[in-house]
CSV table of C-alpha atoms in Angstrom, one decimal:
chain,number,residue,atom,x,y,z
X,1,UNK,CA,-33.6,-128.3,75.5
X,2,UNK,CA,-35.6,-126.7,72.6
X,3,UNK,CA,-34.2,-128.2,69.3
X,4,UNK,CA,-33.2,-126.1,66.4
X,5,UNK,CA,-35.3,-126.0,63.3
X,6,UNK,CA,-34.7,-129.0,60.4
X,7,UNK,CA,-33.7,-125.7,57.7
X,8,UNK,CA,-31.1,-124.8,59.9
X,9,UNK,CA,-29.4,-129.0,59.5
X,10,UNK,CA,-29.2,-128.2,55.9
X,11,UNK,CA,-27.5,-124.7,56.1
X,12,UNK,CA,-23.8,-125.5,55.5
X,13,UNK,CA,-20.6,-123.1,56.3
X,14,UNK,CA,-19.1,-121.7,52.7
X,15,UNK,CA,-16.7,-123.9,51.5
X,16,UNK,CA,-14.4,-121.0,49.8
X,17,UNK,CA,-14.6,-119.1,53.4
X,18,UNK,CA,-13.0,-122.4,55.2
X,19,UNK,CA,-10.2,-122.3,53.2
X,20,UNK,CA,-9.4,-118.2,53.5
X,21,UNK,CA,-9.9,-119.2,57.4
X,22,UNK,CA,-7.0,-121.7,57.1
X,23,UNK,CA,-4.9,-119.3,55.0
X,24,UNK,CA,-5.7,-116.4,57.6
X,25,UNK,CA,-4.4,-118.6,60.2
X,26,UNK,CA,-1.2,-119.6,58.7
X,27,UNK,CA,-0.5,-115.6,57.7
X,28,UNK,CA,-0.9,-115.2,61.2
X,29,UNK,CA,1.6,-117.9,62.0
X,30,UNK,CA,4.2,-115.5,59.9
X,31,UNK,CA,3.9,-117.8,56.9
X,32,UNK,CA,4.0,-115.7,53.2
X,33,UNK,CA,0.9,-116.8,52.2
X,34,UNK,CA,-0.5,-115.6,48.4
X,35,UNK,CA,-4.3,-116.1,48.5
X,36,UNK,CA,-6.0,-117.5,45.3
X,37,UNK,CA,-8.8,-118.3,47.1
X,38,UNK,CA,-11.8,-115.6,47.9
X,39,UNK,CA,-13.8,-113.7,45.1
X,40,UNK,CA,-13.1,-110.4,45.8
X,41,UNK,CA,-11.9,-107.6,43.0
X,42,UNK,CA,-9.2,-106.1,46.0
X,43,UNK,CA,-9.9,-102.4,44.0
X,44,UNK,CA,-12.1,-99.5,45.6
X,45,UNK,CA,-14.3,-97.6,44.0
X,46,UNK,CA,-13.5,-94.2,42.1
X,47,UNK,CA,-13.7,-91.3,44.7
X,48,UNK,CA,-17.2,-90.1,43.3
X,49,UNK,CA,-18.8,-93.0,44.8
X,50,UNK,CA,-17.5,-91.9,48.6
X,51,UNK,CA,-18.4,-88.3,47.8
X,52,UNK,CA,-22.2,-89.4,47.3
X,53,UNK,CA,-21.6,-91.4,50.7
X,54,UNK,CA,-20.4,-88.4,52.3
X,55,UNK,CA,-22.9,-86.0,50.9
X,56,UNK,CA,-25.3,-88.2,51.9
X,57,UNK,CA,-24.1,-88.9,55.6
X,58,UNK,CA,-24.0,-85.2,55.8
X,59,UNK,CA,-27.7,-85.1,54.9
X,60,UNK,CA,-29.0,-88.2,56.5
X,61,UNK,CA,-33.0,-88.0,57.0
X,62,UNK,CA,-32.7,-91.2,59.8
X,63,UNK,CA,-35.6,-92.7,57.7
X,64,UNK,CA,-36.5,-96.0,56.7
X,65,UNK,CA,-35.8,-95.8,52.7
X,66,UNK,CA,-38.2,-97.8,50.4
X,67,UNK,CA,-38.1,-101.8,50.5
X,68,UNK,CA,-37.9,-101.7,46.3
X,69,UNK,CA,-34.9,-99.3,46.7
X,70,UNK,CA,-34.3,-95.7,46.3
X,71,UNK,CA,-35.0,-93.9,43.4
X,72,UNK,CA,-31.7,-92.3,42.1
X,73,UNK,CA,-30.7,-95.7,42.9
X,74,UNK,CA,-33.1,-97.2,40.7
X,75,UNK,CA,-32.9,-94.9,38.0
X,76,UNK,CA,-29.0,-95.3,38.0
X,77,UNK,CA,-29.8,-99.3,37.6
X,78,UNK,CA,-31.9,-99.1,34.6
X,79,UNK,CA,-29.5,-96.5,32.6
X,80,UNK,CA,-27.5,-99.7,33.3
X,81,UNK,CA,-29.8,-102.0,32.0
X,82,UNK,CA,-30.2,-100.1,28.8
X,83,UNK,CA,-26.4,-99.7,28.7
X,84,UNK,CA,-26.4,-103.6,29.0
X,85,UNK,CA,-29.3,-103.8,25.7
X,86,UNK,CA,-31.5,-104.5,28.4
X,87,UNK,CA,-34.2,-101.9,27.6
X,88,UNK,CA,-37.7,-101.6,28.2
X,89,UNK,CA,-37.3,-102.0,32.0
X,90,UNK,CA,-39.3,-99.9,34.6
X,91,UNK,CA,-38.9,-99.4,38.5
X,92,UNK,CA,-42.1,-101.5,38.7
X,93,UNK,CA,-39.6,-104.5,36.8
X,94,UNK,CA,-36.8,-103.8,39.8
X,95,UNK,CA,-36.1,-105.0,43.6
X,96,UNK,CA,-32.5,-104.8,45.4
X,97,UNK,CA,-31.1,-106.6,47.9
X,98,UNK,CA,-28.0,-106.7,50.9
X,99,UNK,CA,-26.0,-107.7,48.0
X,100,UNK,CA,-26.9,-110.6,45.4
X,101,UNK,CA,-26.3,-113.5,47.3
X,102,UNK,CA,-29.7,-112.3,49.0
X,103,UNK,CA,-31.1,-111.5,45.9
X,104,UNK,CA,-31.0,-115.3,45.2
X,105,UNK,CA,-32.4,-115.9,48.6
X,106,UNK,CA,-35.3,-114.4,48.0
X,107,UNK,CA,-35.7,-115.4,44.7
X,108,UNK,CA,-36.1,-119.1,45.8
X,109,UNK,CA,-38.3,-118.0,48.5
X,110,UNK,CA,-40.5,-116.8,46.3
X,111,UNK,CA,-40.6,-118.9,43.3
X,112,UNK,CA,-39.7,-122.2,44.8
X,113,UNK,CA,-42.1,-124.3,47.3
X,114,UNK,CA,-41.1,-127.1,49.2
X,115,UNK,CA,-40.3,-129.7,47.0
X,116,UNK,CA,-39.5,-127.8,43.6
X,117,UNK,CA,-37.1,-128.6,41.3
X,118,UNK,CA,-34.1,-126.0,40.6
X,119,UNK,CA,-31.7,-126.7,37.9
X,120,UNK,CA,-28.2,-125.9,37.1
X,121,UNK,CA,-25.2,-126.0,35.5
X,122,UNK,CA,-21.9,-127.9,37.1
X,123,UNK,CA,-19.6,-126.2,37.9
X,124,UNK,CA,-22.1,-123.9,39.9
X,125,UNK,CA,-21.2,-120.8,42.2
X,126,UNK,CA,-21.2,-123.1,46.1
X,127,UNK,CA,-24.4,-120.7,47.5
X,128,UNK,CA,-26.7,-121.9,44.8
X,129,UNK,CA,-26.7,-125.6,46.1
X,130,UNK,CA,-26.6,-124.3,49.6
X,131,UNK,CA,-29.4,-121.8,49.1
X,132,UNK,CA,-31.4,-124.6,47.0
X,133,UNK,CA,-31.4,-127.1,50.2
X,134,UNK,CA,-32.5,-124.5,53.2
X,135,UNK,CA,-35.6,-123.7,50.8
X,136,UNK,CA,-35.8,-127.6,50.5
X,137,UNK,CA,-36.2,-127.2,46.7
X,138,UNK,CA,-35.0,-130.4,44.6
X,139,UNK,CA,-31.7,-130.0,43.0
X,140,UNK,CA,-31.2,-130.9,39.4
X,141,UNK,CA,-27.4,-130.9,38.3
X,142,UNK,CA,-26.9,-130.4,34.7
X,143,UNK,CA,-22.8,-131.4,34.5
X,144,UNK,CA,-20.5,-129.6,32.1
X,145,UNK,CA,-17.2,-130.8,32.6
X,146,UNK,CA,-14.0,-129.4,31.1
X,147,UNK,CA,-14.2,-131.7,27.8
X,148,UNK,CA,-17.7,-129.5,26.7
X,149,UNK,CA,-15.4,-125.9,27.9
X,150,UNK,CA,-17.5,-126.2,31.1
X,151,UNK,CA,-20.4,-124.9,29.1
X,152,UNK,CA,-24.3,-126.0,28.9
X,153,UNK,CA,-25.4,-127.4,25.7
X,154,UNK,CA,-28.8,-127.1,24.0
X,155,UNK,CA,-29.4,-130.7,24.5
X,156,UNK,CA,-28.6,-131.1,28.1
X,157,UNK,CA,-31.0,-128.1,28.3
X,158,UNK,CA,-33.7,-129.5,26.0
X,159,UNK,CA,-33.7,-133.0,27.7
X,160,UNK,CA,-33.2,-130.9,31.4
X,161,UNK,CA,-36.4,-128.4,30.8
X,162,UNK,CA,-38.6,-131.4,29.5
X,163,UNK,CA,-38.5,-132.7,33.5
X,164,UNK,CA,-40.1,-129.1,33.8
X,165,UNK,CA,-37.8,-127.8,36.8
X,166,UNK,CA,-39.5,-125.1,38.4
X,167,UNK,CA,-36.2,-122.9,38.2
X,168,UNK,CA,-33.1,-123.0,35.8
X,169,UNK,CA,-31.0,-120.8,37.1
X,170,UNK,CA,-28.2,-119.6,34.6
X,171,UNK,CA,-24.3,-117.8,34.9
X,172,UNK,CA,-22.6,-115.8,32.6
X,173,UNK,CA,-19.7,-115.1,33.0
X,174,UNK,CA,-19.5,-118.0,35.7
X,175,UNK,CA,-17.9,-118.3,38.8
X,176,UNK,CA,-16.1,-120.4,39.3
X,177,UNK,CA,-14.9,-120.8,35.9
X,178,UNK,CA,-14.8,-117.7,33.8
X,179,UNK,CA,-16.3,-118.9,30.9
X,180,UNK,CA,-18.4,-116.8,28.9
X,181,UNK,CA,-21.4,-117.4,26.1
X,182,UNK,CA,-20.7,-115.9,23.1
X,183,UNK,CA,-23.8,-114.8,21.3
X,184,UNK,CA,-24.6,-117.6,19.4
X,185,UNK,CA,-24.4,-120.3,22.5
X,186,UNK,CA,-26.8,-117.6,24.3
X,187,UNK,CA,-29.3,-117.8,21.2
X,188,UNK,CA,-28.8,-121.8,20.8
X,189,UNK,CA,-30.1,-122.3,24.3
X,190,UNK,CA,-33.0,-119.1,24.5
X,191,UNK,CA,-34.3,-121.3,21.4
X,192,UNK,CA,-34.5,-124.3,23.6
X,193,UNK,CA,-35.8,-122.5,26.8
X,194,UNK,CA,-38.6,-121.1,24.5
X,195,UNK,CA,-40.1,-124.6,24.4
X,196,UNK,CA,-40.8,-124.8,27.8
X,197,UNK,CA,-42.6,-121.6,29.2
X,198,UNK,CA,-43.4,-123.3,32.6
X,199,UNK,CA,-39.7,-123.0,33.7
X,200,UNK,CA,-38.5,-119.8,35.1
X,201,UNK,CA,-35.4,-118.5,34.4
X,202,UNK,CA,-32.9,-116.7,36.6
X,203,UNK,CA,-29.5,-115.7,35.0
X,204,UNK,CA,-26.8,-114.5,37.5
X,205,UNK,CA,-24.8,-112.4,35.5
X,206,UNK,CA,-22.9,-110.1,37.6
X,207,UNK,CA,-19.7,-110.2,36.0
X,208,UNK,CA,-21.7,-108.6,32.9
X,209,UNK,CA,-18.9,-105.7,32.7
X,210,UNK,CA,-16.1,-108.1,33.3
X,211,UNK,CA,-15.7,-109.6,29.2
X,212,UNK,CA,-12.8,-110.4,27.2
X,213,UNK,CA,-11.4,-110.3,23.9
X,214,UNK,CA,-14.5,-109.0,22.6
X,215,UNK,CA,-16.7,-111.6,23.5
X,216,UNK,CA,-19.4,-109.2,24.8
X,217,UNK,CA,-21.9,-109.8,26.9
X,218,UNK,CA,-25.3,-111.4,26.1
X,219,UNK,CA,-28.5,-112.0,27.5
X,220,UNK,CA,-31.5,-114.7,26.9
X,221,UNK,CA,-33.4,-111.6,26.4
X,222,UNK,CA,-31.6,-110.0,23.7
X,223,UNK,CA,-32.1,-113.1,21.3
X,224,UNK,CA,-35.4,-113.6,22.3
X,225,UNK,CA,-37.7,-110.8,23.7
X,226,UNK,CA,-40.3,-112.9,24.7
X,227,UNK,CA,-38.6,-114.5,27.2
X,228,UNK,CA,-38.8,-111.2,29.4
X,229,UNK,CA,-41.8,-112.7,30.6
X,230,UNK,CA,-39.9,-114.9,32.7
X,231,UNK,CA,-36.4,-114.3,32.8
X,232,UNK,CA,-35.1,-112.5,35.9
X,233,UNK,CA,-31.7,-110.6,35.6
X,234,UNK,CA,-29.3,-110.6,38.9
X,235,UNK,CA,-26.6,-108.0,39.4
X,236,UNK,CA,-24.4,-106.5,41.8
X,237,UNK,CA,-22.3,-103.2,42.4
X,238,UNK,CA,-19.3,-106.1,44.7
X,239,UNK,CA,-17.6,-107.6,41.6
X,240,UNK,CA,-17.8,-104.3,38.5
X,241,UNK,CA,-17.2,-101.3,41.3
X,242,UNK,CA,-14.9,-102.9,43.6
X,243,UNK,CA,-17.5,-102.5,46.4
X,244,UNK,CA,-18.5,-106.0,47.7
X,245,UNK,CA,-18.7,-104.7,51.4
X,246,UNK,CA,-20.8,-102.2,50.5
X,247,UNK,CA,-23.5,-104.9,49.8
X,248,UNK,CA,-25.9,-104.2,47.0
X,249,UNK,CA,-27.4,-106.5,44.6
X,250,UNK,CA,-30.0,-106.0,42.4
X,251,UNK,CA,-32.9,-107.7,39.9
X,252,UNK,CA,-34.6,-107.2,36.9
X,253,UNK,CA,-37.7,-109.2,35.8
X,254,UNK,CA,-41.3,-109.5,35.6
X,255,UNK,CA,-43.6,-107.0,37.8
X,256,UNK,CA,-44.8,-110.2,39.6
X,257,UNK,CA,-41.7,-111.6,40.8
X,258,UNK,CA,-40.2,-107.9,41.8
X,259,UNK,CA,-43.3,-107.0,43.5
X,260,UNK,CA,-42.6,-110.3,45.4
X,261,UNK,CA,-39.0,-109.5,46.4
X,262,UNK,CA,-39.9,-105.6,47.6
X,263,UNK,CA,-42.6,-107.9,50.0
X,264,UNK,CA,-40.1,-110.0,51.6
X,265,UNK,CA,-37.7,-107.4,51.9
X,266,UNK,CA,-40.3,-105.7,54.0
X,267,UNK,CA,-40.2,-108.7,56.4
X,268,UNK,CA,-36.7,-109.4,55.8
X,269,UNK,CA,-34.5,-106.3,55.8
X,270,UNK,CA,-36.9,-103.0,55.2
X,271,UNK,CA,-34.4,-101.2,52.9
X,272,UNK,CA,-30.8,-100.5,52.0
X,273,UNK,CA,-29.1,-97.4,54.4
X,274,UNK,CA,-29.6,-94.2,52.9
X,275,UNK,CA,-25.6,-94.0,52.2
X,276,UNK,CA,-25.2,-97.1,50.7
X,277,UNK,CA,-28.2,-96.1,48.3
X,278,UNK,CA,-26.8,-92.7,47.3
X,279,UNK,CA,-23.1,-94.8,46.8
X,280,UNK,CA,-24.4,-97.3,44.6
X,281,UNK,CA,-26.2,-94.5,42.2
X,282,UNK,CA,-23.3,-92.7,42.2
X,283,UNK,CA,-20.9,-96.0,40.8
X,284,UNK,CA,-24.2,-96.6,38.6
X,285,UNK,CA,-24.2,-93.1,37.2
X,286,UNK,CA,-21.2,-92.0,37.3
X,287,UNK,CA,-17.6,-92.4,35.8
X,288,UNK,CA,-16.8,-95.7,34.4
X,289,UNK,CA,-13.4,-95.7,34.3
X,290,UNK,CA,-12.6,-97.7,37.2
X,291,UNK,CA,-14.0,-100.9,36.0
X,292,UNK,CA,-12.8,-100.2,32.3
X,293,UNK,CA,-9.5,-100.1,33.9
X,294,UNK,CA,-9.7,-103.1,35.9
X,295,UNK,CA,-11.4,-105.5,33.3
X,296,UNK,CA,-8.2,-104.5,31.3
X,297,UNK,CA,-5.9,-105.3,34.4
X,298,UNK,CA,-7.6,-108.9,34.8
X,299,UNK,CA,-7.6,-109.8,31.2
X,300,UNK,CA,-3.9,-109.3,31.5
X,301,UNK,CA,-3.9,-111.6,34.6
X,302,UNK,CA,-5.7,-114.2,33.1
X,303,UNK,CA,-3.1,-114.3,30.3
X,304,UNK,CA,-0.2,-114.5,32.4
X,305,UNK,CA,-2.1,-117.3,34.9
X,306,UNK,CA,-3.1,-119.4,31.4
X,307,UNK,CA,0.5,-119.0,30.1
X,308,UNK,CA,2.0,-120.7,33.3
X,309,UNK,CA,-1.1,-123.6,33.5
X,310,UNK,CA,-0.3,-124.5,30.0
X,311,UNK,CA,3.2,-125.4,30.5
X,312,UNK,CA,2.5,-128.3,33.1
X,313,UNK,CA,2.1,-131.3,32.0
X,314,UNK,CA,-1.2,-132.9,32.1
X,315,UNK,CA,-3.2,-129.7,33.7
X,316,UNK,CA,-6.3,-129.0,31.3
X,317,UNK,CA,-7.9,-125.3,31.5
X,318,UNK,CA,-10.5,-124.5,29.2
X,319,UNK,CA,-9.5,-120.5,28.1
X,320,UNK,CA,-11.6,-118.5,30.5
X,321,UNK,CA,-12.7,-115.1,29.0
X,322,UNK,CA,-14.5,-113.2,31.8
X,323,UNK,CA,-14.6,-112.6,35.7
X,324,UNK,CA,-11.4,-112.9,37.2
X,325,UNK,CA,-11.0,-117.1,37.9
X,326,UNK,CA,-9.6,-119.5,35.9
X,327,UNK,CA,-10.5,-123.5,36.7
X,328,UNK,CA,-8.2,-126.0,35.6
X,329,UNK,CA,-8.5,-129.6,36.1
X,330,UNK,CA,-6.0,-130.9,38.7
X,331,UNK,CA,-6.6,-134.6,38.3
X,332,UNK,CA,-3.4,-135.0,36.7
X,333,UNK,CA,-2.0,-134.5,40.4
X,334,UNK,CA,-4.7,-137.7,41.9
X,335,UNK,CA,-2.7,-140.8,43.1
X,336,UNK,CA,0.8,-138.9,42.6
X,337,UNK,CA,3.2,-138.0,46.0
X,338,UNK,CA,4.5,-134.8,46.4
X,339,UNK,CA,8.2,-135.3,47.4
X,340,UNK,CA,9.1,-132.5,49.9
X,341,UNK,CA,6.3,-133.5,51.9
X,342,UNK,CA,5.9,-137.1,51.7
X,343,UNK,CA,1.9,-136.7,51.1
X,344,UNK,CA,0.1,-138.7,48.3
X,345,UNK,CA,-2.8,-136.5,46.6
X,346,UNK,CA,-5.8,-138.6,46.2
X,347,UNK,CA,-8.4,-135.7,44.9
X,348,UNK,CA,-8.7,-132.0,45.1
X,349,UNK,CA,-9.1,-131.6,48.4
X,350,UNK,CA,-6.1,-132.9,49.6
X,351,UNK,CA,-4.3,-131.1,46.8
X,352,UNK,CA,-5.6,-128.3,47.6
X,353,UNK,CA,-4.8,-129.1,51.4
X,354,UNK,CA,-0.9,-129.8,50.5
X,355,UNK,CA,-0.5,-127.1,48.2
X,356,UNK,CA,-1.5,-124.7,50.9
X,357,UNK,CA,1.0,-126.0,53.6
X,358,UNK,CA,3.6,-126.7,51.2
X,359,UNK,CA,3.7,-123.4,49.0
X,360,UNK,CA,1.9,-121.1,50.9
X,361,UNK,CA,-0.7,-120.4,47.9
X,362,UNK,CA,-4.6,-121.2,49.2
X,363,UNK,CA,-6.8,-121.8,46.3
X,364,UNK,CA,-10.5,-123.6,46.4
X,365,UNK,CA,-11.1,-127.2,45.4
X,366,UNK,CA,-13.6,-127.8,42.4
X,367,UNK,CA,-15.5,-129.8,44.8
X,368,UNK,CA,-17.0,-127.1,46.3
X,369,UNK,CA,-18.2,-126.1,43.1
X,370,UNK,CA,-19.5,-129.6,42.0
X,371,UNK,CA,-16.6,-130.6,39.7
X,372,UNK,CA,-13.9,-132.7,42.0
X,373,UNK,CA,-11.6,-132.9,39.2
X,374,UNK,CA,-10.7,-129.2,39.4
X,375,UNK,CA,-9.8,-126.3,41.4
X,376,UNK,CA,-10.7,-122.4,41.5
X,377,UNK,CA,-8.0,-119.4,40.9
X,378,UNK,CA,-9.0,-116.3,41.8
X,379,UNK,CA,-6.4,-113.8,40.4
X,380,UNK,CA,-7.5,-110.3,42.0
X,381,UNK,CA,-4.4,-110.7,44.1
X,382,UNK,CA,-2.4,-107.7,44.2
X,383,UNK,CA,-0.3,-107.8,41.0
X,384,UNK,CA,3.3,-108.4,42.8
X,385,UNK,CA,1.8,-111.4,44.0
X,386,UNK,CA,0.4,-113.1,41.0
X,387,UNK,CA,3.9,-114.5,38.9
X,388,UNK,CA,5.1,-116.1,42.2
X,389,UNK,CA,2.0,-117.5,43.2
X,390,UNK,CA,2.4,-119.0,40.2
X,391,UNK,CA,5.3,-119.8,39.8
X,392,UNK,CA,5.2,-121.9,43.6
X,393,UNK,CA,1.9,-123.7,41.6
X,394,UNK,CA,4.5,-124.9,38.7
X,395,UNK,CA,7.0,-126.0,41.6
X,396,UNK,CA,4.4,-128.1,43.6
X,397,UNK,CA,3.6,-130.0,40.3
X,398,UNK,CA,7.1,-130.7,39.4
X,399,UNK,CA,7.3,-132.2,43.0
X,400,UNK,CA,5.1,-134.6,42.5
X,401,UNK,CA,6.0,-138.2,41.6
């Protein structure tokens, strides 16, 4: 029979989504399961945002929109940009995507041929390997392990951009580890990537309204202007509005590279629906009160996850001050048996693996994110759920011998 294509042997199943697949099952099996595991806010949107869907069901043309995006749409995206510092933007600088995962996509697509070097940090969000390897770009990991806060330093940098990857692709806040830049690491590294102007830059940063304890949020392009010439700015409405079904991502860049993105998404997907278009200018442009509220909510959360990690022995969590994950390192656990069920951990898998059958609580190992030491909390769990998940976390380690 007809063989399938080589791109398609590289493709890989998401890591995080195997493990809410196992949890699913055992919830199904009548088992109390708390899920730690998949990125998702688990808020809605304020009820502006459905109104604009309404109104604009009600008024639906039946059209193709316009493969760069709508324009109230657009317009909404750069008042955020300016609210962000990022000014100076037009809708010639913008492209959107079915969320930003596909944003990404294209971005390799068109800035990567075969053979091209990427670079990133470890730990990375899992689709940026994955995507990296169907384009058959070159990979180039840049490892930040919990000792360095799980943060990239102006040397790795230097001595990573002087191999002149093709792509560094950069995220702040990160996923999986919630760590932020504070300005002065942001202007530390622009200094460094201004040395190399053959390297494009991409900075995910859609967890850009999701900052703690006055951190803020900052940009390569704030500290160094210049750089707009090739630094491309990801967003998405899934994580800030509470909408990630709603699928919406967008960029901000050079001309070039936009115009490049509104051309595949004329081969690729034509345009966003007309409803999901008026939605996302209305959570744009409208009341912000929502995700005020809920960055307050999760900075709470992370509080009362970090005060449980820090009173077991041997677990290591760097102090995570955006998104809503915390990493910790779990390596304390390797080589040690868990009592109740007689099963010795040997890495984060299989702790992750016996936590899950044994407490009920699914979280994702750090090896799906490049660093096999750790594992990935995602605390957007309802709030009733989050001190006992926790607290089953604290028992499993005291069962281990």
């Amino acid at each position: 029979m007809p063989q399938l294509s080589r791109r398609i042997g590289r493709a890989k199943p998401s890591a995080i989504m195997q493990i809410a697949e196992k949890a699913k099952r055992l919830k199904a099996e009548g088992r109390d399961v708390i899920s730690f595991s998949i990125g998702v806010p688990n808020f809605l949107p304020g009820e502006h945002v459905y109104q604009a869907a309404r109104e604009a069901l009600d008024n639906d043309s039946g059209q193709y929109g316009s493969n760069r995006g709508g324009d109230a749409m657009l317009e909404a995206f750069l008042g955020h940009l300016d609210g962000l510092g990022l000014t100076g933007y037009t809708k010639a600088n913008l492209a959107t995507g079915i969320g930003a995962k596909q944003v990404l996509f294209n971005l390799a697509e068109a800035l990567l041929d075969d053979g091209d070097t990427i670079a990133f940090p470890t730990p990375y969000w899992t689709s940026y390997l994955d995507i990296a390897e169907i384009v058959d770009a070159k990979v180039m990991l840049l490892p930040c392990p919990p000792e360095q806060d799980y943060k990239l330093t102006p040397a790795q940098l230097d001595e990573a951009l002087a191999k002149k990857p093709r792509v560094l692709l950069f995220n702040n806040p990160s996923n999986p580890t919630g760590m932020v830049y504070t300005k002065d690491e942001i202007s530390a590294l622009a200094d460094v990537i201004a040395k190399y102007p053959d390297t494009w830059v991409i900075t995910d940063d859609i967890y850009n309204k999701m900052v703690f304890d006055g951190v803020g949020y900052h940009n390569f392009v704030h500290v160094r202007p210049e750089l707009r010439d090739r630094v491309i700015f990801v967003d998405s409405l899934s994580k800030t509005y509470g909408m990630p079904g709603w699928r919406v991502g967008f960029m901000a860049g050079p001309e070039e590279v936009a115009k490049a993105i509104v051309t595949l998404n004329s081969n690729h997907i034509t345009s966003l629906p007309e409803i999901t278009t008026a939605a996302a200018a209305a959570a744009l442009a409208g009341p912000q009160d929502v995700p005020r509220e809920k960055c307050a909510e999760f900075q709470a959360k992370r509080d009362q996850v970090m005060d449980v990690l820090a009173g077991i022995d041997g677990v290591v969590c760097p102090r995570p001050q955006g998104a809503f994950y915390v990493f910790p390192d779990i390596s304390c656990a390797f080589g040690r048996t868990h009592g109740p069920s007689g099963k010795t951990i040997g890495n984060d898998v299989e702790f992750c693996s016996v936590l899950l059958e044994a407490k009920a609580v699914a979280c994702v190992p750090g090896s799906a994110f490049g660093e096999p030491r750790s594992m990935r909390i995602s605390y957007t769990c309802p709030t009733p759920q989050l001190m006992p998940g926790m607290e089953r976390i604290r028992e499993f380690f005291n069962e281990l011998s």
